[in-house]
PDB file of C-alpha atoms in Angstrom:
ATOM      1  CA  PRO B 122      -6.065   2.195  -0.514  1.00  0.00           C
ATOM      2  CA  GLU B 123      -3.944   3.730   1.969  1.00  0.00           C
ATOM      3  CA  GLY B 124      -3.572   0.471   4.008  1.00  0.00           C
ATOM      4  CA  VAL B 125      -2.405  -1.553   0.909  1.00  0.00           C
ATOM      5  CA  PHE B 126       0.208   1.308   0.014  1.00  0.00           C
ATOM      6  CA  SER B 127       1.527   1.341   3.609  1.00  0.00           C
ATOM      7  CA  LEU B 128       1.955  -2.552   3.450  1.00  0.00           C
ATOM      8  CA  CYS B 129       3.680  -2.364   0.125  1.00  0.00           C
ATOM      9  CA  SER B 130       5.901   0.360   1.324  1.00  0.00           C
ATOM     10  CA  GLY B 131       6.805  -1.738   4.291  1.00  0.00           C
ATOM     11  CA  ILE B 132       7.712  -4.729   2.135  1.00  0.00           C
ATOM     12  CA  LEU B 133       9.802  -2.650  -0.268  1.00  0.00           C
ATOM     13  CA  SER B 134      11.702  -0.859   2.532  1.00  0.00           C
ATOM     14  CA  GLY B 135      12.593  -4.314   3.995  1.00  0.00           C
ATOM     15  CA  LYS B 136      10.307  -4.034   7.006  1.00  0.00           C
ATOM     16  CA  THR B 137       8.640  -7.513   6.440  1.00  0.00           C
ATOM     17  CA  ASP B 138       8.615  -8.439  10.222  1.00  0.00           C
ATOM     18  CA  GLU B 139       6.575  -5.283  10.952  1.00  0.00           C
ATOM     19  CA  VAL B 140       4.093  -6.179   7.944  1.00  0.00           C
ATOM     20  CA  ILE B 141       3.966  -9.856   9.037  1.00  0.00           C
ATOM     21  CA  LYS B 142       3.129  -8.728  12.639  1.00  0.00           C
ATOM     22  CA  LEU B 143       0.218  -6.567  11.300  1.00  0.00           C
ATOM     23  CA  LEU B 144      -1.132  -9.181   9.079  1.00  0.00           C
ATOM     24  CA  GLU B 145      -1.009 -11.806  11.788  1.00  0.00           C
ATOM     25  CA  GLU B 146      -3.174  -9.606  14.015  1.00  0.00           C
ATOM     26  CA  LYS B 147      -5.615  -9.348  11.251  1.00  0.00           C
ATOM     27  CA  MET B 148      -5.716 -13.057  10.541  1.00  0.00           C
ATOM     28  CA  LEU B 149      -6.362 -13.784  14.233  1.00  0.00           C
ATOM     29  CA  ALA B 150      -9.109 -11.156  14.261  1.00  0.00           C
ATOM     30  CA  HIS B 151     -10.865 -12.772  11.226  1.00  0.00           C
ATOM     31  CA  ALA B 152     -10.448 -16.264  12.789  1.00  0.00           C
ATOM     32  CA  GLU B 153     -12.058 -15.149  15.898  1.00  0.00           C
ATOM     33  CA  LYS B 154     -15.037 -13.925  13.901  1.00  0.00           C
ATOM     34  CA  LEU B 155     -15.119 -17.265  12.178  1.00  0.00           C
ATOM     35  CA  GLU B 156     -14.189 -15.670   8.930  1.00  0.00           C
ATOM     36  CA  PHE B 157     -11.748 -18.541   8.067  1.00  0.00           C
ATOM     37  CA  GLU B 158     -11.706 -17.822   4.400  1.00  0.00           C
ATOM     38  CA  LEU B 159     -10.306 -14.362   4.968  1.00  0.00           C
ATOM     39  CA  ALA B 160      -8.063 -15.699   7.592  1.00  0.00           C
ATOM     40  CA  GLY B 161      -6.760 -18.281   5.274  1.00  0.00           C
ATOM     41  CA  LYS B 162      -5.892 -15.713   2.518  1.00  0.00           C
ATOM     42  CA  LEU B 163      -3.925 -13.743   5.154  1.00  0.00           C
ATOM     43  CA  ARG B 164      -2.059 -16.737   6.184  1.00  0.00           C
ATOM     44  CA  ASP B 165      -1.141 -17.271   2.499  1.00  0.00           C
ATOM     45  CA  GLU B 166       0.059 -13.661   2.281  1.00  0.00           C
ATOM     46  CA  ILE B 167       2.143 -14.042   5.409  1.00  0.00           C
ATOM     47  CA  ARG B 168       3.939 -17.116   4.028  1.00  0.00           C
ATOM     48  CA  ALA B 169       4.676 -15.174   0.798  1.00  0.00           C
ATOM     49  CA  ILE B 170       5.895 -12.216   2.487  1.00  0.00           C
ATOM     50  CA  SER B 171       8.211 -14.396   4.816  1.00  0.00           C
ATOM     51  CA  THR B 172       9.719 -15.834   1.568  1.00  0.00           C
ATOM     52  CA  LEU B 173      10.179 -12.487   0.180  1.00  0.00           C
ATOM     53  CA  GLY B 174      11.894 -11.271   3.287  1.00  0.00           C
ATOM     54  CA  THR B 175      14.282 -14.138   3.238  1.00  0.00           C
ATOM     55  CA  LYS B 176      15.131 -13.418  -0.367  1.00  0.00           C
ATOM     56  CA  GLN B 177      15.744  -9.827   0.421  1.00  0.00           C
ATOM     57  CA  LYS B 178      18.241 -10.603   3.140  1.00  0.00           C
ATOM     58  CA  ILE B 179      20.158 -12.828   0.756  1.00  0.00           C
ATOM     59  CA  ILE B 180      20.460 -10.299  -2.047  1.00  0.00           C
ATOM     60  CA  SER B 181      21.010  -7.293   0.219  1.00  0.00           C
ATOM     61  CA  SER B 182      24.809  -7.615   0.056  1.00  0.00           C
ATOM     62  CA  MET B 183      24.599  -7.884  -3.804  1.00  0.00           C
ATOM     63  CA  MET B 184      22.508  -4.858  -4.354  1.00  0.00           C
ATOM     64  CA  SER B 185      23.838  -2.301  -1.723  1.00  0.00           C
ATOM     65  CA  ASP B 186      23.835   1.231  -3.064  1.00  0.00           C
ATOM     66  CA  THR B 187      22.719   0.248  -6.612  1.00  0.00           C
ATOM     67  CA  ASP B 188      21.049   2.128  -9.544  1.00  0.00           C
ATOM     68  CA  VAL B 189      19.255   0.058 -12.242  1.00  0.00           C
ATOM     69  CA  PHE B 190      18.401   1.527 -15.602  1.00  0.00           C
ATOM     70  CA  ALA B 191      16.051   0.485 -18.510  1.00  0.00           C
ATOM     71  CA  LEU B 192      13.956   1.858 -21.219  1.00  0.00           C
ATOM     72  CA  TYR B 193      10.941   1.087 -23.283  1.00  0.00           C
ATOM     73  CA  THR B 194      10.150   2.594 -26.654  1.00  0.00           C
ATOM     74  CA  GLY B 195       6.498   2.854 -27.622  1.00  0.00           C
ATOM     75  CA  GLU B 196       4.790   4.544 -30.676  1.00  0.00           C
ATOM     76  CA  SER B 197       4.799   7.944 -29.358  1.00  0.00           C
ATOM     77  CA  LYS B 198       6.448   7.786 -26.059  1.00  0.00           C
ATOM     78  CA  THR B 199       9.777   6.514 -24.745  1.00  0.00           C
ATOM     79  CA  ALA B 200      10.309   5.859 -20.959  1.00  0.00           C
ATOM     80  CA  PHE B 201      13.613   5.471 -19.092  1.00  0.00           C
ATOM     81  CA  SER B 202      13.195   3.875 -15.753  1.00  0.00           C
ATOM     82  CA  VAL B 203      15.715   4.172 -12.766  1.00  0.00           C
ATOM     83  CA  LEU B 204      15.384   1.985  -9.745  1.00  0.00           C
ATOM     84  CA  HIS B 205      17.379   2.870  -6.635  1.00  0.00           C
ATOM     85  CA  TYR B 206      18.414   0.170  -4.164  1.00  0.00           C
ATOM     86  CA  ILE B 207      19.828   0.616  -0.630  1.00  0.00           C
ATOM     87  CA  ASP B 208      21.066  -2.510   1.216  1.00  0.00           C
ATOM     88  CA  GLY B 209      19.179  -4.733  -1.105  1.00  0.00           C
ATOM     89  CA  SER B 210      15.809  -2.978  -0.722  1.00  0.00           C
ATOM     90  CA  LEU B 211      14.096  -0.899  -3.420  1.00  0.00           C
ATOM     91  CA  LEU B 212      14.052   2.568  -2.040  1.00  0.00           C
ATOM     92  CA  GLU B 213      12.717   4.657  -4.923  1.00  0.00           C
ATOM     93  CA  SER B 214      11.994   4.517  -8.645  1.00  0.00           C
ATOM     94  CA  GLU B 215      12.040   7.440 -11.203  1.00  0.00           C
ATOM     95  CA  THR B 216      10.809   7.732 -14.694  1.00  0.00           C
ATOM     96  CA  ARG B 217      11.782  10.250 -17.581  1.00  0.00           C
ATOM     97  CA  MET B 218       9.580  10.494 -20.574  1.00  0.00           C
ATOM     98  CA  THR B 219      10.420  11.712 -24.051  1.00  0.00           C
ATOM     99  CA  GLU B 220       8.787  11.708 -27.423  1.00  0.00           C
ATOM    100  CA  THR B 221       9.170   8.918 -29.840  1.00  0.00           C
ATOM    101  CA  PRO B 222      10.765   8.483 -32.396  1.00  0.00           C
ATOM    102  CA  VAL B 223      14.171   8.758 -30.727  1.00  0.00           C
ATOM    103  CA  TYR B 224      17.029   7.697 -33.075  1.00  0.00           C
ATOM    104  CA  GLY B 225      19.958   5.309 -32.352  1.00  0.00           C
ATOM    105  CA  GLU B 226      20.675   1.869 -31.061  1.00  0.00           C
ATOM    106  CA  MET B 227      18.901   1.067 -27.536  1.00  0.00           C
ATOM    107  CA  SER B 228      22.394   0.708 -26.067  1.00  0.00           C
ATOM    108  CA  GLU B 229      23.284   4.163 -27.191  1.00  0.00           C
ATOM    109  CA  LEU B 230      20.128   5.641 -25.999  1.00  0.00           C
ATOM    110  CA  LEU B 231      20.439   4.174 -22.604  1.00  0.00           C
ATOM    111  CA  GLU B 232      24.137   5.263 -22.353  1.00  0.00           C
ATOM    112  CA  GLU B 233      23.284   8.918 -23.278  1.00  0.00           C
ATOM    113  CA  PHE B 234      20.560   8.885 -20.736  1.00  0.00           C
ATOM    114  CA  VAL B 235      22.814   7.654 -17.900  1.00  0.00           C
ATOM    115  CA  VAL B 236      25.370  10.402 -18.982  1.00  0.00           C
ATOM    116  CA  ARG B 237      22.690  13.003 -18.703  1.00  0.00           C
ATOM    117  CA  TYR B 238      21.196  11.706 -15.542  1.00  0.00           C
ATOM    118  CA  TYR B 239      24.626  11.741 -13.533  1.00  0.00           C
ATOM    119  CA  SER B 240      25.817  15.058 -15.113  1.00  0.00           C
ATOM    120  CA  GLY B 241      25.909  17.684 -12.287  1.00  0.00           C
ATOM    121  CA  ARG B 242      25.025  15.136  -9.541  1.00  0.00           C
ATOM    122  CA  THR B 243      27.124  14.814  -6.273  1.00  0.00           C
ATOM    123  CA  SER B 244      25.744  11.562  -5.083  1.00  0.00           C
ATOM    124  CA  PHE B 245      26.664   8.334  -6.919  1.00  0.00           C
ATOM    125  CA  PRO B 246      25.922   4.502  -6.290  1.00  0.00           C
ATOM    126  CA  ARG B 247      28.441   1.857  -5.875  1.00  0.00           C
ATOM    127  CA  GLU B 248      27.123  -0.141  -8.723  1.00  0.00           C
ATOM    128  CA  ILE B 249      24.946   0.507 -11.865  1.00  0.00           C
ATOM    129  CA  TYR B 250      23.050  -2.198 -13.726  1.00  0.00           C
ATOM    130  CA  LEU B 251      22.154  -1.585 -17.428  1.00  0.00           C
ATOM    131  CA  GLN B 252      19.459  -3.184 -19.586  1.00  0.00           C
ATOM    132  CA  TYR B 253      21.933  -3.179 -22.557  1.00  0.00           C
ATOM    133  CA  GLU B 254      25.630  -3.475 -22.977  1.00  0.00           C
ATOM    134  CA  VAL B 255      27.311  -0.196 -23.938  1.00  0.00           C
ATOM    135  CA  SER B 256      30.265  -0.107 -26.109  1.00  0.00           C
ATOM    136  CA  SER B 257      32.287   2.159 -23.868  1.00  0.00           C
ATOM    137  CA  SER B 258      31.360   0.804 -20.343  1.00  0.00           C
ATOM    138  CA  GLU B 259      35.083   1.114 -19.186  1.00  0.00           C
ATOM    139  CA  THR B 260      35.038   4.824 -20.192  1.00  0.00           C
ATOM    140  CA  LEU B 261      31.590   5.182 -18.484  1.00  0.00           C
ATOM    141  CA  GLU B 262      32.972   3.859 -15.415  1.00  0.00           C
ATOM    142  CA  GLU B 263      36.119   5.836 -15.438  1.00  0.00           C
ATOM    143  CA  TRP B 264      33.978   9.115 -15.889  1.00  0.00           C
ATOM    144  CA  LEU B 265      31.698   8.066 -13.043  1.00  0.00           C
ATOM    145  CA  THR B 266      34.430   7.215 -10.845  1.00  0.00           C
ATOM    146  CA  SER B 267      36.113  10.543 -11.374  1.00  0.00           C
ATOM    147  CA  LEU B 268      32.892  12.345 -10.576  1.00  0.00           C
ATOM    148  CA  SER B 269      32.237  10.210  -7.601  1.00  0.00           C
ATOM    149  CA  GLY B 270      35.566  10.169  -6.135  1.00  0.00           C
ATOM    150  CA  LYS B 271      35.075   6.448  -5.409  1.00  0.00           C
ATOM    151  CA  ARG B 272      35.043   3.272  -7.619  1.00  0.00           C
ATOM    152  CA  VAL B 273      31.810   2.999  -9.578  1.00  0.00           C
ATOM    153  CA  TYR B 274      31.129  -0.201 -11.508  1.00  0.00           C
ATOM    154  CA  VAL B 275      28.901  -0.604 -14.540  1.00  0.00           C
ATOM    155  CA  TYR B 276      27.264  -4.022 -15.283  1.00  0.00           C
ATOM    156  CA  THR B 277      24.891  -5.712 -17.729  1.00  0.00           C
ATOM    157  CA  PRO B 278      23.411  -8.654 -15.721  1.00  0.00           C
ATOM    158  CA  LYS B 279      22.833 -11.879 -17.394  1.00  0.00           C
ATOM    159  CA  ARG B 280      21.271 -13.913 -14.676  1.00  0.00           C
ATOM    160  CA  GLY B 281      20.105 -13.985 -11.082  1.00  0.00           C
ATOM    161  CA  GLU B 282      18.523 -11.363  -8.954  1.00  0.00           C
ATOM    162  CA  LYS B 283      20.477  -8.637 -10.614  1.00  0.00           C
ATOM    163  CA  LEU B 284      18.865  -9.553 -13.974  1.00  0.00           C
ATOM    164  CA  LYS B 285      15.384  -9.483 -12.296  1.00  0.00           C
ATOM    165  CA  SER B 286      16.179  -6.064 -10.988  1.00  0.00           C
ATOM    166  CA  VAL B 287      16.779  -4.863 -14.672  1.00  0.00           C
ATOM    167  CA  GLU B 288      13.750  -6.734 -15.919  1.00  0.00           C
ATOM    168  CA  MET B 289      11.607  -4.891 -13.205  1.00  0.00           C
ATOM    169  CA  ALA B 290      12.930  -1.536 -14.411  1.00  0.00           C
ATOM    170  CA  GLU B 291      12.079  -2.443 -18.029  1.00  0.00           C
ATOM    171  CA  GLN B 292       8.720  -3.433 -17.049  1.00  0.00           C
ATOM    172  CA  ASN B 293       8.080  -0.106 -15.069  1.00  0.00           C
ATOM    173  CA  ALA B 294       9.404   1.752 -18.250  1.00  0.00           C
ATOM    174  CA  ARG B 295       6.980  -0.081 -20.326  1.00  0.00           C
ATOM    175  CA  GLU B 296       3.997   0.493 -18.055  1.00  0.00           C
ATOM    176  CA  LYS B 297       4.691   4.139 -17.747  1.00  0.00           C
ATOM    177  CA  ALA B 298       5.194   4.638 -21.599  1.00  0.00           C
ATOM    178  CA  LEU B 299       1.921   2.723 -22.460  1.00  0.00           C
ATOM    179  CA  ALA B 300       0.082   4.728 -19.718  1.00  0.00           C
ATOM    180  CA  ALA B 301       1.261   7.963 -21.247  1.00  0.00           C
ATOM    181  CA  ILE B 302       0.292   6.831 -24.665  1.00  0.00           C
ATOM    182  CA  ASN B 303      -3.175   5.948 -23.644  1.00  0.00           C
ATOM    183  CA  ARG B 304      -3.607   9.137 -21.777  1.00  0.00           C
ATOM    184  CA  GLU B 305      -2.477  11.137 -24.930  1.00  0.00           C
ATOM    185  CA  GLU B 306      -4.829   9.050 -27.108  1.00  0.00           C
ATOM    186  CA  ARG B 307      -7.709   9.857 -24.883  1.00  0.00           C
ATOM    187  CA  GLU B 308      -6.869  13.476 -24.869  1.00  0.00           C
ATOM    188  CA  ILE B 309      -6.667  13.523 -28.767  1.00  0.00           C
ATOM    189  CA  ARG B 310     -10.138  11.806 -28.979  1.00  0.00           C
ATOM    190  CA  VAL B 311     -11.652  14.543 -26.749  1.00  0.00           C
ATOM    191  CA  LEU B 312     -10.192  17.279 -28.756  1.00  0.00           C
ATOM    192  CA  GLU B 313     -11.472  15.653 -31.956  1.00  0.00           C
ATOM    193  CA  ASP B 314     -14.954  15.536 -30.718  1.00  0.00           C
ATOM    194  CA  LEU B 315     -14.773  19.070 -29.494  1.00  0.00           C
ATOM    195  CA  LYS B 316     -13.591  20.074 -32.925  1.00  0.00           C
ATOM    196  CA  LYS B 317     -16.598  18.464 -34.484  1.00  0.00           C
ATOM    197  CA  ILE B 318     -19.085  19.974 -31.911  1.00  0.00           C
ATOM    198  CA  LEU B 319     -17.819  23.493 -32.345  1.00  0.00           C
ATOM    199  CA  ALA B 320     -17.163  23.097 -36.159  1.00  0.00           C
ATOM    200  CA  LEU B 321     -13.407  24.265 -35.807  1.00  0.00           C
ATOM    201  CA  ASP B 322     -10.945  24.044 -38.755  1.00  0.00           C
ATOM    202  CA  SER B 323      -8.299  22.519 -36.369  1.00  0.00           C
ATOM    203  CA  LEU B 324      -8.023  20.739 -32.967  1.00  0.00           C
ATOM    204  CA  PRO B 325      -8.368  23.139 -30.227  1.00  0.00           C
ATOM    205  CA  GLU B 326      -5.069  23.820 -28.190  1.00  0.00           C
ATOM    206  CA  ARG B 327      -7.038  23.394 -24.819  1.00  0.00           C
TER     207      ARG B 327
END
């Protein structure tokens, strides 16, 4: 729903105060109508968002101008996820899909994707978090720094909020890969049914 999307966008962009104000107005409206159960649910949401807003402020200095990379390999699809943070707030997410199998270690695949992703770009983050340690992180840092014209740092977080951001990117990649696999399976089942109905020798291309 559009209202829920607007609230989520406000939270992700760090505008928790505005979201809380809107929810408080709705909570009071429900209370005036004696809809105390709905008012109570909104009260709990307000408390949760207030806690989230505090955490966002704490980690903002740690995740300013940061890109986070992760991948997930499914049976037929491999998804690469990129999360973009500005001043500690999640600004945007991207997903790139490729066919499985893809060959090589996960760290190698991730490093190759990072190199392809930034090749030809003119805008670079200050820090990059990777799901896996890469063997040539120093070389990767030097290459990115030379392209950017400013120092770029590459990390593989092991704990804390930085690790959570990597786990979020991994979860995003997993969900997108599985969704693509399920969609592909549904399409194949439809084509197989169509093949039987029309007595075709092979699956139709459309």
